[in-house]
XYZ file of C-alpha atoms in Angstrom:
591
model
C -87.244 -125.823 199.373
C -90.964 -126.193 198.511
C -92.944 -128.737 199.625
C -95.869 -130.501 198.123
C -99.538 -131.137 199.863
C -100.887 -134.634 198.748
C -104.284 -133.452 199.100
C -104.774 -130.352 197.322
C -102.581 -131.067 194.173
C -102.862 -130.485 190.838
C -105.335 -132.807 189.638
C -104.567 -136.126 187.522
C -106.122 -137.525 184.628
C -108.657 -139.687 185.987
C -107.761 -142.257 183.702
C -103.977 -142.494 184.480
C -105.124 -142.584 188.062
C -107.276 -145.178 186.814
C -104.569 -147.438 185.459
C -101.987 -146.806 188.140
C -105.197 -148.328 190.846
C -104.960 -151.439 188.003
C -101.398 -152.071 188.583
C -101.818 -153.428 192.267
C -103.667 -156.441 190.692
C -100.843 -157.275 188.218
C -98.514 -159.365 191.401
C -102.145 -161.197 191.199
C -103.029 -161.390 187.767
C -103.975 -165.084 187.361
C -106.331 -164.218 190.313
C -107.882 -161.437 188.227
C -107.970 -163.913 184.921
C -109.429 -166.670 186.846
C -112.174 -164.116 188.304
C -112.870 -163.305 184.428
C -113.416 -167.052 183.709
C -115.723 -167.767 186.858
C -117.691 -164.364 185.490
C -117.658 -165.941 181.570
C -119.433 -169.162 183.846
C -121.977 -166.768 185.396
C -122.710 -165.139 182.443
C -123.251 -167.961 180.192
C -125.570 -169.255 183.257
C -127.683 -166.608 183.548
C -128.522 -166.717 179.985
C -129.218 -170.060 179.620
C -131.829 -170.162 181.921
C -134.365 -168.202 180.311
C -133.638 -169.683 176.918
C -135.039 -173.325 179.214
C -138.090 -171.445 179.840
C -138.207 -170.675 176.398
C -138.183 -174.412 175.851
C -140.576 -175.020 178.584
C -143.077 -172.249 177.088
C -142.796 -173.365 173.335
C -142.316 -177.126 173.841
C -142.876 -179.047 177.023
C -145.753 -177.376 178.520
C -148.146 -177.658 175.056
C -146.867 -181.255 174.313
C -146.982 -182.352 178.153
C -144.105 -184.624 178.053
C -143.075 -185.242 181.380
C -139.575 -187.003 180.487
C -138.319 -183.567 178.747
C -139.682 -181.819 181.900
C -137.662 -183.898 183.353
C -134.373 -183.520 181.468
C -135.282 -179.371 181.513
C -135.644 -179.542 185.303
C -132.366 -181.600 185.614
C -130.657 -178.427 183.025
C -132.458 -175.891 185.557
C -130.553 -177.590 188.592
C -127.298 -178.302 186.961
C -127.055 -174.503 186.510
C -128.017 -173.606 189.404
C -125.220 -175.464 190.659
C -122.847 -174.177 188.698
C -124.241 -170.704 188.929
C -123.766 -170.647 192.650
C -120.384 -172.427 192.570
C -118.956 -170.154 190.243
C -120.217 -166.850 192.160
C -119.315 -168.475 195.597
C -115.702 -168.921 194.225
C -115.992 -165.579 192.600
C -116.649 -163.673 196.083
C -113.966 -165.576 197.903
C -111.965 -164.127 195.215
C -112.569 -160.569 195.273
C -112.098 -160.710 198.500
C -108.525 -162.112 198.203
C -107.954 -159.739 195.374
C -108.920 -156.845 197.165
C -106.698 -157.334 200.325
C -103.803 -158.050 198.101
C -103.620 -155.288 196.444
C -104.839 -152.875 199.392
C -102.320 -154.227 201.412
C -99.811 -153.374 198.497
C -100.766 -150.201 198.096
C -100.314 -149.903 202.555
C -97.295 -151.172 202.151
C -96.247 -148.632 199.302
C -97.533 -145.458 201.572
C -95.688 -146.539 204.798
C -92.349 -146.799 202.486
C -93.129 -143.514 200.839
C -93.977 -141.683 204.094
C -90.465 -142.865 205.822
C -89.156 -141.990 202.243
C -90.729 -138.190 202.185
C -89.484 -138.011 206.271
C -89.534 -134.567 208.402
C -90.191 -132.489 205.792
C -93.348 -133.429 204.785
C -94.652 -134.091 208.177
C -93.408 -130.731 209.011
C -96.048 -129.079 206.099
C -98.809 -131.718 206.089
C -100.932 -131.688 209.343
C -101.189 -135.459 210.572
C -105.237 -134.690 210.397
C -105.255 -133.850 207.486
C -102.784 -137.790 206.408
C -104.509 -140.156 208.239
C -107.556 -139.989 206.213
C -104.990 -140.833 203.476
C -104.074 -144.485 205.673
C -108.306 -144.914 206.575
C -110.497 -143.398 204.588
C -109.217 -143.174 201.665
C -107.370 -146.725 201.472
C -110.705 -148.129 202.566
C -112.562 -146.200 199.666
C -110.258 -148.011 197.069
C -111.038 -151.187 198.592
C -114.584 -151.104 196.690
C -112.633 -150.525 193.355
C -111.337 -154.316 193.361
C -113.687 -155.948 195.208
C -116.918 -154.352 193.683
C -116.878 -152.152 190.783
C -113.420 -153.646 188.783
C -114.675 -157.023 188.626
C -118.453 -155.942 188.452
C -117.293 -154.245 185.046
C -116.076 -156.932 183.601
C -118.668 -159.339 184.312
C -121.512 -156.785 182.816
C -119.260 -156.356 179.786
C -118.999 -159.851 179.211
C -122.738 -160.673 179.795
C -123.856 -157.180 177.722
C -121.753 -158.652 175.019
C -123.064 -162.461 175.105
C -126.391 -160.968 175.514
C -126.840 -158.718 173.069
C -125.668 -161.085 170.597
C -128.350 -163.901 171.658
C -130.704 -160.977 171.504
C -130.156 -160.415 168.269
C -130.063 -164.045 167.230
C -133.641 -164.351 168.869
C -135.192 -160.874 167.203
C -133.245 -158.189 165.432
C -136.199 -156.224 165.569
C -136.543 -156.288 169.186
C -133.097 -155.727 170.075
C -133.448 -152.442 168.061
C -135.426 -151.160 171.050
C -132.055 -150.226 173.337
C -130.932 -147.662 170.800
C -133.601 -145.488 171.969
C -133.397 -146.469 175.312
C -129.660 -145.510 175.452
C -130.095 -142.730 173.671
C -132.805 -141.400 176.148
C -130.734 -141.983 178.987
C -128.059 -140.016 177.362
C -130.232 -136.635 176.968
C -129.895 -136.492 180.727
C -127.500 -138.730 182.494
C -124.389 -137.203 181.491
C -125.333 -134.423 183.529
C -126.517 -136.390 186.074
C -123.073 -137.809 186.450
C -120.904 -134.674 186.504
C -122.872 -133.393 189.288
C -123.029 -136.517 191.232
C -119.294 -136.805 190.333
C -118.541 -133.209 191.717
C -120.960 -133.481 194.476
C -118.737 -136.922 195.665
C -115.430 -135.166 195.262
C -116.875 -132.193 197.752
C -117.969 -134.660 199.987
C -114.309 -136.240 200.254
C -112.841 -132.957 200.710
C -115.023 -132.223 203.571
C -114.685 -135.878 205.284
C -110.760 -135.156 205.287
C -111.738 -131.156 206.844
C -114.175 -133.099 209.587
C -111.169 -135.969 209.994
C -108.814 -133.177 210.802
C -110.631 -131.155 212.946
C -111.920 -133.685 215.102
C -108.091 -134.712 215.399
C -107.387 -131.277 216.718
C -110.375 -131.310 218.789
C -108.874 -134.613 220.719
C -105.208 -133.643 220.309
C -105.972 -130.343 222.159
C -108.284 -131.437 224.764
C -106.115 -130.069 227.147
C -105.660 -126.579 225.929
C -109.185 -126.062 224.853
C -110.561 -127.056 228.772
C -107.927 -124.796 230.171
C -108.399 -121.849 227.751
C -112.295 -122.116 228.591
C -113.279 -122.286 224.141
C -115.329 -125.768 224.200
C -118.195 -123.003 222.869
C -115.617 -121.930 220.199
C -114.411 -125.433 219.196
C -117.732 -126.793 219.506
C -119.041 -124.425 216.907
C -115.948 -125.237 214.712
C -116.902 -129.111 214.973
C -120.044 -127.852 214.236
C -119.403 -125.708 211.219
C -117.676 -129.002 209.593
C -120.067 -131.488 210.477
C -122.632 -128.852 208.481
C -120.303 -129.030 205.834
C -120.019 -132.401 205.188
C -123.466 -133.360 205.585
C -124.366 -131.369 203.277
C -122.089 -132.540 200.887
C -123.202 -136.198 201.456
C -126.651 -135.078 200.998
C -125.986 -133.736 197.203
C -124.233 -136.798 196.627
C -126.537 -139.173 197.822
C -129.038 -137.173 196.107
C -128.117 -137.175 192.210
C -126.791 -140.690 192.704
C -130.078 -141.996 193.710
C -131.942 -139.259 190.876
C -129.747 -141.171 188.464
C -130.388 -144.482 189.098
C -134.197 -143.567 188.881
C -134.198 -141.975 185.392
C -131.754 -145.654 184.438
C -134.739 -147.520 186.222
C -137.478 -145.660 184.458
C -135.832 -145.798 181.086
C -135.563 -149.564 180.775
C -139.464 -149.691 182.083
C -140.339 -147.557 179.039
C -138.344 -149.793 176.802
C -140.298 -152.626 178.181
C -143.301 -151.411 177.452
C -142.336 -151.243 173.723
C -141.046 -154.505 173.657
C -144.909 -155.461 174.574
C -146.397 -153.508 171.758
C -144.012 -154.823 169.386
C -143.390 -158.148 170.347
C -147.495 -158.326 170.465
C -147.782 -157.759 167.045
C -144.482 -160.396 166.102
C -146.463 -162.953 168.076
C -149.573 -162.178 166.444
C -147.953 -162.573 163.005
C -146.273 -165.553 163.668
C -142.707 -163.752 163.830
C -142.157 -164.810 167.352
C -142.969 -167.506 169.591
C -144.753 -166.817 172.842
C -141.771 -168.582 174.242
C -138.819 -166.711 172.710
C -141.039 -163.431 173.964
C -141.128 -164.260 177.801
C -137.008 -165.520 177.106
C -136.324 -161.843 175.533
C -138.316 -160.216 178.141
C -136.538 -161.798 180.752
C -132.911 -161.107 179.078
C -133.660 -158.036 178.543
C -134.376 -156.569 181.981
C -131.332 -158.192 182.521
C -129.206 -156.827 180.119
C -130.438 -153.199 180.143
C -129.741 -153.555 184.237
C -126.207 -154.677 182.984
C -125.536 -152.133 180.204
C -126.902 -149.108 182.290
C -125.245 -150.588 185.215
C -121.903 -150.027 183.292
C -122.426 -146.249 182.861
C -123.332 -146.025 186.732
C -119.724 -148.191 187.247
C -117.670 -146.220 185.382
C -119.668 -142.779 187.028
C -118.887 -143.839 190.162
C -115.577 -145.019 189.544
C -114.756 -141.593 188.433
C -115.907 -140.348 191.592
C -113.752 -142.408 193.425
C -110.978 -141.722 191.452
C -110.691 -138.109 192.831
C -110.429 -140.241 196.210
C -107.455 -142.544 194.905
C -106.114 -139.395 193.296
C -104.995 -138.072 196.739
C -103.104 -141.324 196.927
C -101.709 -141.093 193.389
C -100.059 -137.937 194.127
C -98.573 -138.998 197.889
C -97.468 -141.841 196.241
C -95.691 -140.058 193.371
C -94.652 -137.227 194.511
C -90.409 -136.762 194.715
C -88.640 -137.463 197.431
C -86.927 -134.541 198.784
C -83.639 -136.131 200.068
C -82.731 -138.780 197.963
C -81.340 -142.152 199.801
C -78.457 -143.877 198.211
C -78.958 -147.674 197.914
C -77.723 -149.271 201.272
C -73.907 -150.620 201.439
C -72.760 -153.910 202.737
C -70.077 -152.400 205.284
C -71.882 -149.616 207.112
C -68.623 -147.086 207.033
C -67.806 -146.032 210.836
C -68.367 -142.354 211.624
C -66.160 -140.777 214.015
C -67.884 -137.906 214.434
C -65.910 -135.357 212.466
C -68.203 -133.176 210.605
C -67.315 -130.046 208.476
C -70.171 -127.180 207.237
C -68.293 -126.274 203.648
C -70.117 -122.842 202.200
C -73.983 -124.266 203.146
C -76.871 -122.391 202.247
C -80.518 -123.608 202.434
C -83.918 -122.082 202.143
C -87.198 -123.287 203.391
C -90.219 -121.798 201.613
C -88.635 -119.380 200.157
C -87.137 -117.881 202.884
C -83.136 -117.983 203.504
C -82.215 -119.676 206.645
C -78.162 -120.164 205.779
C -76.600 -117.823 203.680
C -72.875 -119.544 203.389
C -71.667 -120.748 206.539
C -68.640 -122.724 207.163
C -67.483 -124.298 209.873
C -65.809 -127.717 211.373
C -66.504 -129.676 214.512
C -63.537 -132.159 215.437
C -64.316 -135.717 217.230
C -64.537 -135.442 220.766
C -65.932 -131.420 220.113
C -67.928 -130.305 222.564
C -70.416 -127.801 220.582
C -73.134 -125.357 221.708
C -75.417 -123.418 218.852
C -76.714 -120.501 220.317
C -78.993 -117.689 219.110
C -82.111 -115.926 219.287
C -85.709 -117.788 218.076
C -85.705 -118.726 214.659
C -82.216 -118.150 213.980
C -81.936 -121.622 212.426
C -80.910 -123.490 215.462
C -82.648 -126.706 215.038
C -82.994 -126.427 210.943
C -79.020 -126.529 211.520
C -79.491 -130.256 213.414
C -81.714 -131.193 210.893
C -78.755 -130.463 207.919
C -76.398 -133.019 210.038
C -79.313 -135.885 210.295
C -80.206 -135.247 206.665
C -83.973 -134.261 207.274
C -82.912 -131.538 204.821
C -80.681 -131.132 202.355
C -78.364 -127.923 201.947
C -79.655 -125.626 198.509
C -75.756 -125.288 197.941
C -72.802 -125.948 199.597
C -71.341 -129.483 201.104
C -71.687 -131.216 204.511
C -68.764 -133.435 205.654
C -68.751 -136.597 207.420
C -64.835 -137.808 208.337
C -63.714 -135.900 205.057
C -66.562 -137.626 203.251
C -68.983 -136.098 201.553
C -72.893 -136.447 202.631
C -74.226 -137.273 198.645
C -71.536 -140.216 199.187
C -73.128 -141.431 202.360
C -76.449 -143.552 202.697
C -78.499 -141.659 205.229
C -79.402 -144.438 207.094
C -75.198 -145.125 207.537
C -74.912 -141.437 208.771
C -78.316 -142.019 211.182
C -77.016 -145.159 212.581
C -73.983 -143.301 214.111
C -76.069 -140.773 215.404
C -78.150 -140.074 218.914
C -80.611 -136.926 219.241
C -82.538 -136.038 221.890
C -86.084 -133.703 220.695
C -86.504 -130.861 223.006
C -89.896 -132.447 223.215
C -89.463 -136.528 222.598
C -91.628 -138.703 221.245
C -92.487 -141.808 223.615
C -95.177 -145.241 222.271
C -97.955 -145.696 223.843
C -96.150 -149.044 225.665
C -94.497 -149.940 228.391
C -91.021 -147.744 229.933
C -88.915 -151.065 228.681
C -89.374 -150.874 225.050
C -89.732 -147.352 225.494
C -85.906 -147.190 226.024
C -85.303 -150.351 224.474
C -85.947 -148.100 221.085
C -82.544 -146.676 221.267
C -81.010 -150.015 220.772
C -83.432 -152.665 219.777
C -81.123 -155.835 220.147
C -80.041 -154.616 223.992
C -80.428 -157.367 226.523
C -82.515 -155.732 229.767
C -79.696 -155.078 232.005
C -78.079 -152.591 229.085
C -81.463 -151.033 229.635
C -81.344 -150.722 233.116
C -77.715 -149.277 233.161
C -79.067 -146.820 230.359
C -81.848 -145.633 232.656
C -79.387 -145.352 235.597
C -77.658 -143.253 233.720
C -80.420 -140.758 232.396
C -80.975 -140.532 236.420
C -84.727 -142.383 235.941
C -84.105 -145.988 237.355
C -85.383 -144.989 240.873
C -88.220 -143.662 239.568
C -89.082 -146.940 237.378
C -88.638 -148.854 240.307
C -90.774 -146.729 242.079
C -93.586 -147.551 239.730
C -96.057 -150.428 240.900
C -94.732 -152.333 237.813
C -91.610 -150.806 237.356
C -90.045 -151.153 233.928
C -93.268 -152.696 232.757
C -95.546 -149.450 233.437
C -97.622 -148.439 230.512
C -96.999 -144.948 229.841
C -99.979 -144.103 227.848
C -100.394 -142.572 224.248
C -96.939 -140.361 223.762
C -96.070 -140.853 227.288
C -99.316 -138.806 229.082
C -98.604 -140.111 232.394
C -95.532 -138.895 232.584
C -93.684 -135.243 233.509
C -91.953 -133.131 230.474
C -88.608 -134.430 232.807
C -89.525 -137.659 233.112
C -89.760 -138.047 228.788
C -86.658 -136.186 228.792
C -85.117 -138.401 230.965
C -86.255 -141.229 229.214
C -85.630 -139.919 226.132
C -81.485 -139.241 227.445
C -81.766 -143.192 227.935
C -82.186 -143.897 224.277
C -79.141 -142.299 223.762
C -76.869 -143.744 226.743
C -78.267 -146.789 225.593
C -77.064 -146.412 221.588
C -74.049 -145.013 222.988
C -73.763 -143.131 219.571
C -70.355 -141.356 218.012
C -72.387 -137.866 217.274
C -74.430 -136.986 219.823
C -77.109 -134.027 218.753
C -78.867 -132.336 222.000
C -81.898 -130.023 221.215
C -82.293 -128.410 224.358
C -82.575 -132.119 226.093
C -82.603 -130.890 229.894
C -85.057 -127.860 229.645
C -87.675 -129.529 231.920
C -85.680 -130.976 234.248
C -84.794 -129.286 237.676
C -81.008 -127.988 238.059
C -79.962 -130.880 240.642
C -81.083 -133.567 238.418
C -79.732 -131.302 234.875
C -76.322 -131.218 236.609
C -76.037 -135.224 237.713
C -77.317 -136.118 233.667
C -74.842 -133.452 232.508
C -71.952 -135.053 234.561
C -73.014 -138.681 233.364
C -72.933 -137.170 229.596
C -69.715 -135.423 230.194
C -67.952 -139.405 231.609
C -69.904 -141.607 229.402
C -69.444 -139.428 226.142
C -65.968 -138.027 226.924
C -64.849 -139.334 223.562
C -68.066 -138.635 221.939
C -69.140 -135.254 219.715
C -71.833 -133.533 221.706
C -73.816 -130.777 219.436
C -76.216 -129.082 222.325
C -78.797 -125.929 221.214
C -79.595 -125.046 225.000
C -80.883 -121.724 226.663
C -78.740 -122.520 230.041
C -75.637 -121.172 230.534
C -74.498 -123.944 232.379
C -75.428 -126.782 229.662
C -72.950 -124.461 227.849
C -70.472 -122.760 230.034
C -67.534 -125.561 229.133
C -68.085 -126.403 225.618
C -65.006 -125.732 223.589
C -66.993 -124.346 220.930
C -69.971 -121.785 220.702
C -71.676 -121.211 217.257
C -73.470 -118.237 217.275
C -75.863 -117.610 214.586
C -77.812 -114.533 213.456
C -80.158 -114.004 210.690
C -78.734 -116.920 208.783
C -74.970 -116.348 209.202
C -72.210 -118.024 212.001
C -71.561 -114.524 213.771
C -68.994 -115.783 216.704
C -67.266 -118.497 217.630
C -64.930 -119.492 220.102
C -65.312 -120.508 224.294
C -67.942 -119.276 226.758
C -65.187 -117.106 228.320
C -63.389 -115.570 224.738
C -67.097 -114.972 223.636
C -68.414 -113.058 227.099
C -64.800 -110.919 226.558
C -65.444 -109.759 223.502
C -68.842 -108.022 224.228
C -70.820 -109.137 220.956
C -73.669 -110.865 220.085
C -72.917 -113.918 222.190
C -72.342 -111.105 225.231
C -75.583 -109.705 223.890
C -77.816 -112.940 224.072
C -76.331 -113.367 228.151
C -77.768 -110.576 229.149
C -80.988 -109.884 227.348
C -83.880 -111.180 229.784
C -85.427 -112.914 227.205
C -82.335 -114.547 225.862
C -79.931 -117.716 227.339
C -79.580 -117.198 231.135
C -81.974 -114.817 231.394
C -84.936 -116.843 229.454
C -84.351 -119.517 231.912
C -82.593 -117.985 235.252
């Protein structure tokens, strides 16, 4: 099985990345039509106003009516109005826009993520994925609610404006083909460095993101170990890194905008020797001068301001391409589309010639075997045997390379996974508990249980005195994954979920390792009564977690070795015989 890295992937066309950012506005597309509209408004506004103080120039100031004034003045307000409607509207808008389709594309990545499941969190550090929720999400943000709509509005008003431009002085207008043309000996360049200066600079914010992650994650270990020095000059090293990344960015971006800046300034100064001599012959008006002037500052901001848009869109498309690729990449174990009737499991499951690789590397090579309902079933073998990857086949985290996996004589590509999930309870060697209270910690195992099915639950798992115990008992906030607590005590709690699903599988990855041997043996007694019925798959060091299973699996180097009791195993002097009595194997790992 290989996996993919939504970070450093092969990289997209920046225009299909482009389009696919687009297609969150099209659930909104009347929103994005009436933004056009309100920017046609704004447009036609803006350029109307100096073509009134062309009239003022040319007509009411020489002939000193006061009643045209008047009626100009009146024109100058009316737009105004309008003007600041229309953009007041507009920003409401974008904003609207902008959360829509953010919180589409946030709603897209949490689907895909429980989509993609254990595998993917197993090869994609959660410091280096969060970015991919934060920064990155809020980077895209300024696509739709800046540089998307601020596109179309310069397009619109380059277009009107070069056309009134024209209309005015043909001549004139002539003086942005140089201007362009000037900015293009240069820019260009300009751009692909601030382009590949940005991209370095996201890189490095997702290496800073991570290893300040690590740095809080590990607090702990680092303070015990005595390497704040060490980790310090890590953080260090990063923060370097990415400051001097955002320095080169900031850098050409700004260089570029000053060469745009100076351009139009030396067009300008054209426009005054030429339209000079147009006045003097008579070819111009002073009024239609100071109206061209004035439109033309603004359209060569607008028209340059496109480039710069579509530059720095392109920069922050190697941003949204990290999303692109999370969001498309293939999804590992595919989910069949949910049934009606949820089929009841019974707990019956049958291993049919499985292999599966991970990486590369073999982990199964073949093995077949069958676990009855009401099997009680220990896997046993040295590390990295494939001990938990084996759990993971039966909860579909992974599918087997070859080979079938039976459920009740059914077939797991016939199951949904969620159907085959629902019947199942597992206990993590090391469970994960919310940063909430010890209620709706449990209360996870079975989400529509009233509170006394929670209380018997945790009576069970041998943790109800302690709750009570608590100043405010099952109310206690347990702090971010359960810090307050012992290793038992989440074990305990964890063994709670399950009493509390009351499940027909139940999967036990070495559940009672941190618990003391009075309090192991009164949870194992409660599992043996309240699960009698049950299928119990355990992968435990202890020999007395497995001493009366009916079944020991052995594995070694990817194949089922031994089977049979604790006793017929220990007789036969193999591997299982083997594993009792290394010391750093079963009993003597834990004795």
């Amino acid at each position: 099985m290989k996996t993919n890295n939504p970070v450093y992937s092969e990289e997209q066309s920046t225009f299909k990345v482009y389009l696919w950012c687009l297609s969150f506005l099209m659930p909104i597309k009347f929103s994005v039509y009436f933004l056009i509209v309100l920017s046609l408004i704004i447009s036609f506004s803006e350029l109307l106003i100096p073509k009134l103080i062309q009239q003022l120039v040319d007509k009411v100031f020489p002939s000193q009516e006061f009643s045209l004034l008047f009626t100009t003045l009146l024109i100058f307000t009316f737009l105004f109005i309008i003007k600041f409607s229309a953009e007041t509207v507009s920003q409401i808008l974008k904003i609207r826009i902008q959360e829509k389709a953010v919180s589409h594309i946030q709603e897209n990545m949490i689907h895909k993520m429980l989509s993609l499941g254990l595998p993917f969190i197993e090869n994609n550090p959660t410091g280096q994925l969060l970015p991919l929720f934060n920064t990155e999400v809020v980077a895209i943000q300024k696509l739709y609610r800046y540089y998307f709509p601020e596109l179309i509005k310069s397009i619109l008003f380059g277009i009107i404006a070069v056309i009134l431009m024209i209309n005015m002085s043909w001549l004139l207008t002539l003086v942005i083909v140089p201007c362009f043309l000037l900015y293009y000996t240069i820019g260009p360049y300009l751009d692909k460095q601030s382009s590949y200066s940005a991209k370095e600079y996201s890189n490095s914010e997702v290496t800073l993101g991570q290893k300040i992650y690590e740095s809080i994650s590990a607090i702990r270990d680092i303070k015990v170990s005595d390497t704040e020095d060490w980790n310090h000059s890590q953080l260090r090293s990063r923060i370097k890194e990415n400051i001097k990344w955002s320095n080169k960015s900031f850098f050409f971006s700004f260089l570029r905008g000053s060469i745009r800046r100076f351009n139009y300034h030396l067009g300008a100064i054209a426009l005054f020797i030429i339209g000079s001599y147009l006045i003097k012959h008579n070819q111009i008006t002073i009024g239609e001068f100071v109206a061209f002037i004035l439109i033309y500052f603004n359209t060569m901001w607008r028209l340059t301001r496109i480039i710069t848009i579509l530059t720095e869109q392109s920069i922050l498309m190697h941003r949204a391409e990290k999303l692109y690729t999370f969001l498309k990449m293939s999804i590992y174990s595919k989910e069949m589309e949910s049934q009606d009737n949820i089929p009841v499991l019974n707990g019956n499951i049958s291993f049919q010639n499985v292999s599966f690789s991970y990486d590369e590397k073999v982990v199964f090579k073949n093995i077949s075997f069958e676990i009855k309902k009401g099997d009680k079933v220990a896997i046993v073998g040295k590390s990295g045997c494939g001990k938990s990857t084996l759990l993971k086949l039966i909860t579909r985290f992974y599918d087997p390379i070859i080979g079938d996996i039976m459920f009740d004589g059914k077939s797991f590509r016939s199951l949904v996974v969620k159907d085959i999930r629902s019947h199942i309870g597992f206990v993590f060697q090391e469970p994960f508990l919310f940063g909430t209270t010890i209620f709706e910690n449990i209360l996870f195992g079975k989400l529509n249980s009233t509170p006394e099915m929670v209380i018997n639950a945790a009576k069970l798992a041998y943790i109800h005195d302690f709750i009570l115990s608590l100043p405010d008992g099952y109310e206690t906030f347990i702090g971010e994954r359960g810090v307050k607590l012992s290793g038992g005590q989440k074990q305990r709690l964890a063994l709670a979920r399950v009493f509390l699903r009351n499940p027909s599988l139940i999967i036990l990855d070495e559940p009672t390792s941190a618990l003391d041997n009075i309090t192991e043996h009164s949870i194992k007694k409660a599992l043996d009564y309240h699960f009698r019925d049950k299928t119990i798959i355990t992968v435990a060091h202890r020999l007395n977690t497995i001493r009366n299973c009916n079944n020991i699996i052995v594995l070694n180097q990817g194949e089922i070795v031994e089977q049979g009791t604790y006793d017929e195993l220990y007789e036969k002097k193999g591997h299982f015989y083997n594993l009792t009595t290394e010391p750093t194997s079963l009993e003597g790992e834990y004795g």
